[in-house]
């Protein structure tokens, strides 16, 4: 049988037979690091996660104890030798998971996938797994601007992503349709800029306490939050609050034609924008009051964000003259660097002299235009790296097929095989492989309103992306993935996660 492990581990040795989990199985914490209290906290946190995972599947929460294991127990041991995210899982007389903080968590996710029902018993196949990730940046993005999702929904999204070993949560916090984060120095942003969402859906925003709760939940699942304030375009909602710093909506012939072809309304200055057309808005690039605003906003955001990254957008500034756009991206990335954070931008900003080390997020197609490829290479030339999010394979918001009820289709129809079969380092010619920091799957929210909708677009394609992010190229193969992912429906069902079950896969019940 092919074991239902996604992402595929680096080294998997299958032995014969299986371990039956004792009905009295315990989680046993072995003291691998006597005296180190942070290690102890990490292994205690992992013990609780492991007990929850067993309870979810088996229906009984094991006791957590210190000391010597007995056959059929689950053993956790802190071992920093596997690096920050690596781990081992050995199933012999006991189930033994070793690693450091995130590694222990990932080992537990692997055990979650190995558990199998055998009549009344729960078993795990006897294996030796030695595993570590390929890419350091393994991201998913949720667009909370076009549709606002409450804290509980974002937490649920984190739990889903972390189970597939994603470690970055990019939150698209602002767009034409709404501003979603409390900024104390600019209270009108949420008072006036957060009241609605796309199609007139309810608005909403995160207080600072809400945001900190999201950051904490992400951290407990070994995910760093990458907050995005999209600039200089996608800023109509700022104008509802502070009209003095945004331009009048740009209405050139191309933008009017685009709005017509998408059947989207044109924005009206001072009124909430309920459509999903793009490219009409811009902050005033040459006005110093804009820069005072940006300094205030980005300083508060930097203070709230423990992770190293602040994303400042840069996509689809369609009505902004190129020289103005470049000047803006140069200055805003310098501001982020001055605040002690690494700037991240969409790839268009590669045209500018962005701050040294800025990370670019590539969202063109897997076969790039010459201009997009040039823009992506520029980040590496300036000491930065590139996150690969090709819109025709990695976008989680595109439809699976033309008849799928949710999703858009402007980039592509992305079935599971298309979501799986692409190679992040083979997209942009002459971009060194080391310059690819990782991959990210953006989930834009024009067509989704609930957690069930999120699940429909997320599962199973996020599993394909997770394997692209984690597994070495020689471990990746579509027919193998297709078989392995078919065993995961049962894991997702046990967690009460929904999702699409496309006919490309034989979904087994185990
Ligand atoms: C994007 O899809 N506008 C980054």
XYZ file of C-alpha atoms in Angstrom, residues 96 98 127 161 167 229 260 281 332 360 452 460:
12
model
C 8.768 7.789 18.537
C 12.085 13.422 17.653
C 8.300 2.962 9.270
C -2.472 25.020 6.522
C 4.829 27.940 7.804
C -0.862 46.713 3.258
C -16.805 46.473 -18.775
C -6.953 53.746 -7.106
C 8.148 52.551 0.702
C 9.515 39.704 -4.612
C -16.922 25.924 3.887
C -7.119 19.264 -1.976
